[in-house]
Short mmCIF file of C-alpha atoms and ligand atoms in Angstrom, two decimals:
data_model
loop_
_atom_site.label_atom_id
_atom_site.label_comp_id
_atom_site.label_asym_id
_atom_site.label_seq_id
_atom_site.Cartn_x
_atom_site.Cartn_y
_atom_site.Cartn_z
CA MET A 16 0.08 -0.04 0.15
CA VAL A 17 1.43 3.55 -0.90
CA VAL A 18 1.13 5.71 1.97
CA LEU A 19 0.43 9.43 1.13
CA LYS A 20 1.95 12.00 3.81
CA THR A 21 0.51 14.44 5.64
CA GLY A 22 2.09 18.36 5.82
CA ARG A 23 2.80 17.40 9.59
CA GLU A 24 4.35 14.12 8.61
CA LEU A 25 6.18 16.00 6.01
CA LYS A 26 7.80 18.58 8.26
CA ILE A 27 9.19 15.75 10.45
CA MET A 28 10.26 13.64 7.68
CA ARG A 29 12.33 16.84 6.51
CA GLU A 30 14.23 16.77 9.47
CA ALA A 31 15.16 13.04 9.04
CA CYS A 32 16.11 14.36 5.45
CA ARG A 33 18.05 16.91 6.56
CA ILE A 34 20.34 14.96 8.96
CA SER A 35 20.71 12.11 6.15
CA ALA A 36 22.11 14.97 3.70
CA GLY A 37 24.17 16.17 6.48
CA ALA A 38 25.78 12.85 7.29
CA LEU A 39 26.51 12.20 3.64
CA LYS A 40 27.98 15.41 3.03
CA THR A 41 30.02 14.82 6.35
CA ALA A 42 31.23 11.68 5.23
CA GLY A 43 31.96 12.64 1.58
CA MET A 44 33.99 15.23 2.23
CA ALA A 45 36.06 13.32 4.34
CA VAL A 46 37.10 10.91 1.09
CA GLU A 47 40.75 10.87 0.61
CA PRO A 48 43.52 8.70 -0.08
CA GLY A 49 44.51 6.62 3.25
CA VAL A 50 41.26 6.94 4.83
CA THR A 51 39.14 3.76 5.77
CA THR A 52 35.55 3.35 5.22
CA ALA A 53 35.35 2.63 8.89
CA GLN A 54 36.26 5.89 9.65
CA LEU A 55 33.98 7.63 7.06
CA ASP A 56 31.25 5.27 8.78
CA LYS A 57 32.21 6.63 12.11
CA LEU A 58 32.07 10.34 11.09
CA ALA A 59 28.55 9.56 9.72
CA GLU A 60 27.21 7.76 12.59
CA ASP A 61 28.48 10.52 14.91
CA TYR A 62 27.18 13.46 12.98
CA ILE A 63 23.22 11.47 12.84
CA ARG A 64 23.31 10.99 16.53
CA SER A 65 24.36 14.74 17.38
CA GLN A 66 21.66 15.67 15.57
CA GLY A 67 19.25 13.47 17.74
CA GLY A 68 18.91 11.07 14.78
CA GLU A 69 19.62 7.45 14.53
CA PRO A 70 21.57 5.58 11.79
CA ASN A 71 18.38 3.46 10.00
CA PHE A 72 20.85 1.13 7.73
CA LYS A 73 22.22 -0.26 11.59
CA ASN A 74 20.53 -3.28 12.02
CA TYR A 75 18.54 -3.38 9.12
CA GLU A 76 17.95 -6.98 7.89
CA GLY A 77 21.09 -7.56 10.28
CA TYR A 78 23.03 -5.16 8.11
CA PRO A 79 26.36 -3.87 10.49
CA ALA A 80 27.11 -0.28 9.67
CA THR A 81 25.69 3.24 9.28
CA ALA A 82 26.80 3.44 5.86
CA CYS A 83 27.45 1.40 2.80
CA ILE A 84 30.27 2.11 1.14
CA SER A 85 30.89 1.01 -2.12
CA ILE A 86 34.30 1.32 -4.09
CA ASN A 87 35.02 0.97 -7.84
CA ASN A 88 33.56 -1.91 -9.40
CA GLU A 89 31.01 -1.99 -6.03
CA VAL A 90 27.71 -1.24 -6.80
CA ILE A 91 26.09 -0.90 -3.53
CA HIS A 92 26.15 -2.62 -0.25
CA GLY A 93 29.73 -2.33 0.67
CA ILE A 94 30.45 -3.20 4.09
CA PRO A 95 32.44 -0.61 5.98
CA SER A 96 36.17 -1.97 7.12
CA LYS A 97 38.98 -1.01 9.35
CA GLN A 98 41.11 -2.81 6.84
CA ARG A 99 39.68 -0.92 3.54
CA LYS A 100 41.73 2.25 2.76
CA LEU A 101 40.95 4.37 0.09
CA GLN A 102 43.24 4.69 -2.74
CA ALA A 103 43.67 7.87 -4.97
CA GLY A 104 41.65 7.32 -8.32
CA ASP A 105 38.80 5.50 -6.78
CA ILE A 106 35.46 6.16 -6.87
CA VAL A 107 33.60 5.68 -3.89
CA SER A 108 29.85 5.55 -3.46
CA ILE A 109 28.10 6.54 0.16
CA ASP A 110 24.35 5.10 1.10
CA LEU A 111 23.18 5.86 4.35
CA GLY A 112 19.91 7.35 6.10
CA ALA A 113 18.91 9.02 9.36
CA LYS A 114 15.56 8.19 11.20
CA PHE A 115 14.17 10.94 13.06
CA GLU A 116 10.85 10.91 15.34
CA GLY A 117 9.48 7.97 13.29
CA TYR A 118 10.40 8.85 9.79
CA HIS A 119 13.15 7.97 7.51
CA GLY A 120 15.49 10.03 5.28
CA ASP A 121 17.53 8.26 2.58
CA ASN A 122 20.25 9.33 0.47
CA ALA A 123 23.46 8.52 -1.29
CA ALA A 124 26.48 9.88 -3.64
CA THR A 125 29.75 8.82 -5.62
CA PHE A 126 32.55 10.74 -4.50
CA ALA A 127 35.94 10.93 -6.06
CA CYS A 128 39.12 10.15 -4.08
CA GLY A 129 41.95 12.01 -5.25
CA ASP A 130 42.24 12.47 -9.10
CA VAL A 131 40.05 10.21 -11.23
CA SER A 132 39.93 9.17 -14.46
CA PRO A 133 38.15 10.75 -16.92
CA GLU A 134 35.82 7.98 -17.68
CA ALA A 135 35.09 7.37 -13.82
CA LYS A 136 34.30 11.08 -13.87
CA ARG A 137 31.94 11.00 -16.66
CA LEU A 138 30.22 7.76 -15.39
CA MET A 139 29.47 9.83 -11.97
CA ASP A 140 28.49 13.23 -13.77
CA THR A 141 26.09 10.92 -16.07
CA THR A 142 24.41 8.97 -12.51
CA ARG A 143 24.23 12.30 -10.90
CA GLU A 144 22.33 14.18 -14.18
CA SER A 145 20.22 10.51 -14.37
CA LEU A 146 18.72 11.21 -10.89
CA TYR A 147 17.89 14.80 -11.33
CA GLU A 148 16.19 13.33 -14.91
CA GLY A 149 14.20 10.75 -12.70
CA ILE A 150 13.10 13.67 -10.14
CA ALA A 151 12.15 15.63 -12.79
CA ALA A 152 9.79 13.26 -14.18
CA ALA A 153 7.94 12.48 -10.70
CA VAL A 154 5.18 14.81 -10.91
CA SER A 155 1.51 14.48 -9.80
CA GLY A 156 -0.63 12.89 -12.19
CA GLY A 157 2.30 10.89 -14.00
CA ARG A 158 3.00 7.31 -13.45
CA ILE A 159 5.83 5.28 -11.56
CA GLY A 160 7.42 4.27 -15.01
CA ASP A 161 8.09 7.81 -16.26
CA ILE A 162 10.89 7.99 -13.67
CA GLY A 163 12.63 4.91 -14.94
CA ASN A 164 12.00 5.71 -18.33
CA ALA A 165 13.75 8.81 -17.54
CA VAL A 166 16.63 7.42 -15.69
CA GLN A 167 17.17 4.70 -18.33
CA ARG A 168 16.81 7.15 -21.70
CA TYR A 169 19.21 9.43 -20.05
CA VAL A 170 22.02 6.59 -19.03
CA GLU A 171 21.63 4.37 -22.05
CA ALA A 172 22.08 7.14 -24.17
CA ARG A 173 25.62 7.82 -22.92
CA GLY A 174 26.55 4.27 -23.52
CA TYR A 175 26.10 3.12 -19.77
CA SER A 176 23.82 0.71 -18.32
CA VAL A 177 21.09 0.79 -15.33
CA VAL A 178 21.16 -1.93 -12.95
CA ARG A 179 17.79 -4.18 -12.65
CA GLN A 180 17.98 -6.29 -9.78
CA PHE A 181 17.96 -3.58 -6.98
CA VAL A 182 15.44 -0.22 -7.29
CA GLY A 183 14.54 2.68 -5.48
CA HIS A 184 11.56 2.82 -2.63
CA GLY A 185 8.62 4.58 -1.30
CA ILE A 186 10.18 5.82 2.33
CA GLY A 187 8.55 7.35 5.20
CA THR A 188 7.91 5.73 8.70
CA HIS A 189 9.51 2.55 7.18
CA LEU A 190 13.02 3.06 5.30
CA HIS A 191 11.33 0.84 2.47
CA GLU A 192 7.93 1.24 1.19
CA ALA A 193 5.53 0.55 -1.81
CA PRO A 194 6.03 1.25 -4.16
CA GLU A 195 9.21 -0.15 -5.91
CA VAL A 196 11.14 2.65 -8.20
CA PRO A 197 13.07 0.91 -10.56
CA ASN A 198 15.56 2.92 -12.79
CA PHE A 199 14.18 1.15 -15.96
CA GLY A 200 10.86 1.10 -17.53
CA THR A 201 8.07 2.64 -19.78
CA ALA A 202 6.60 5.91 -19.49
CA GLY A 203 2.81 5.91 -18.64
CA ARG A 204 3.16 2.53 -17.07
CA GLY A 205 2.43 1.76 -13.43
CA ILE A 206 0.78 3.03 -10.47
CA ARG A 207 -0.34 7.08 -10.72
CA LEU A 208 2.18 9.87 -8.55
CA LEU A 209 -0.05 11.66 -6.20
CA PRO A 210 1.15 14.42 -4.05
CA GLY A 211 2.37 13.45 -0.75
CA MET A 212 4.45 10.40 -2.07
CA THR A 213 7.84 10.27 -0.82
CA LEU A 214 10.27 8.44 -2.63
CA ALA A 215 13.64 7.34 -2.68
CA ILE A 216 14.90 7.42 -6.30
CA GLU A 217 18.29 5.85 -6.53
CA PRO A 218 19.90 5.28 -10.15
CA MET A 219 23.26 2.25 -9.94
CA VAL A 220 24.90 3.00 -13.08
CA ASN A 221 27.49 0.59 -14.54
CA ALA A 222 29.80 1.47 -16.88
CA GLY A 223 29.44 -1.96 -18.80
CA GLY A 224 26.66 -4.43 -18.40
CA SER A 225 23.85 -3.96 -15.79
CA ASP A 226 24.23 -7.60 -14.29
CA VAL A 227 25.90 -7.64 -11.00
CA LYS A 228 26.62 -10.60 -8.71
CA VAL A 229 26.77 -10.63 -4.20
CA LEU A 230 29.70 -11.30 -2.84
CA PRO A 231 29.99 -14.40 0.12
CA ASP A 232 29.73 -11.75 2.34
CA GLY A 233 25.98 -11.99 1.77
CA TRP A 234 26.12 -7.96 0.97
CA THR A 235 28.39 -6.60 -1.13
CA VAL A 236 27.11 -6.22 -4.58
CA LEU A 237 29.58 -6.01 -7.49
CA THR A 238 29.21 -5.53 -11.55
CA ARG A 239 29.53 -9.17 -12.90
CA ASP A 240 31.45 -7.64 -15.66
CA GLY A 241 33.99 -5.73 -13.28
CA SER A 242 33.23 -2.32 -14.56
CA LEU A 243 32.96 0.92 -12.59
CA SER A 244 29.61 1.74 -11.42
CA ALA A 245 28.10 5.06 -9.60
CA HIS A 246 25.10 5.72 -7.31
CA PHE A 247 23.12 8.64 -6.26
CA GLU A 248 19.93 9.03 -4.14
CA HIS A 249 17.32 11.43 -3.05
CA THR A 250 14.72 11.23 -0.89
CA VAL A 251 11.85 13.09 -3.05
CA VAL A 252 8.25 14.44 -2.08
CA ILE A 253 5.75 14.83 -5.01
CA THR A 254 3.69 18.17 -4.58
CA ALA A 255 1.08 19.81 -6.51
CA ASP A 256 3.78 22.13 -7.40
CA GLY A 257 6.10 19.40 -8.47
CA PRO A 258 8.66 17.44 -7.08
CA LYS A 259 10.39 18.63 -4.25
CA ILE A 260 13.81 17.07 -2.48
CA MET A 261 13.57 16.61 0.77
CA THR A 262 17.28 15.49 1.26
CA LEU A 263 19.00 18.65 1.13
CA LEU A 264 20.77 20.55 4.17
N1 LIG B 82 20.02 2.36 0.74
C1 LIG B 82 19.75 0.99 0.56
C2 LIG B 82 18.59 1.34 0.07
O1 LIG B 82 18.56 2.50 -0.34
C3 LIG B 82 19.47 0.61 1.61
C4 LIG B 82 20.59 -0.28 2.41
S1 LIG B 82 19.63 -2.03 2.82
C5 LIG B 82 20.74 -1.50 4.55
O2 LIG B 82 17.53 1.15 -0.29
F1 LIG B 82 20.65 -2.87 4.89
F2 LIG B 82 22.24 -1.37 4.05
F3 LIG B 82 20.05 -0.61 5.02
CO1 LIG B 83 17.32 3.71 -0.67
#
């Protein structure tokens, strides 16, 4: 069931999203060669708690950390580790969220560690831009397929592919709510978009093929062909005046 949020709910949720955005910025600004992914995770967790929030990924289906940190050919759900040091040239996807007074925020971005290749930069730019294409398509009266179609067209026109095994989602009093928000699809198909719907739109884009595999740790998702992958996500609310991004500072 898709839950439409009231103005009162959206006000609280905006705080959860503001905290999520601050934590992502804090961790992202610390990305540099030699830093461990566990250090980034701690910065994010400390920030969320300092703002009165709680890390909402921690213990979600047994997930052990605040953030998912996925490097280069890792797509999503990389587990932070004291053993994993960032290297110059890495692209580092950080995905995290906060719960505040019962409501969730969720956001992600891919950061460059030092100087990265022009190919890596183009992949990151395309993925970020595809998120904004998807957001622009999230208008009241449209359909869920409009979002995925906008993302997919933008990505594929640039020679990349969208991941299909993982999708965006509704968000609110739960981290994951209906509806699913695929990053591919047919415009005009799927459920109708209405004011008060809150969606986490999150394109995962591979430089090569769309196929992925999961490591034996049960979490880390990699590109099957070893190509680079990037991930950007915002929590968005659909209003009568168009989509509004909630995960902003
Ligand atoms: N950020 C993921 C999403 O956007 C959720 C991560 S699953 C978790 O749906 F277990 F790591 F929390
Ligand atoms: Co999400």
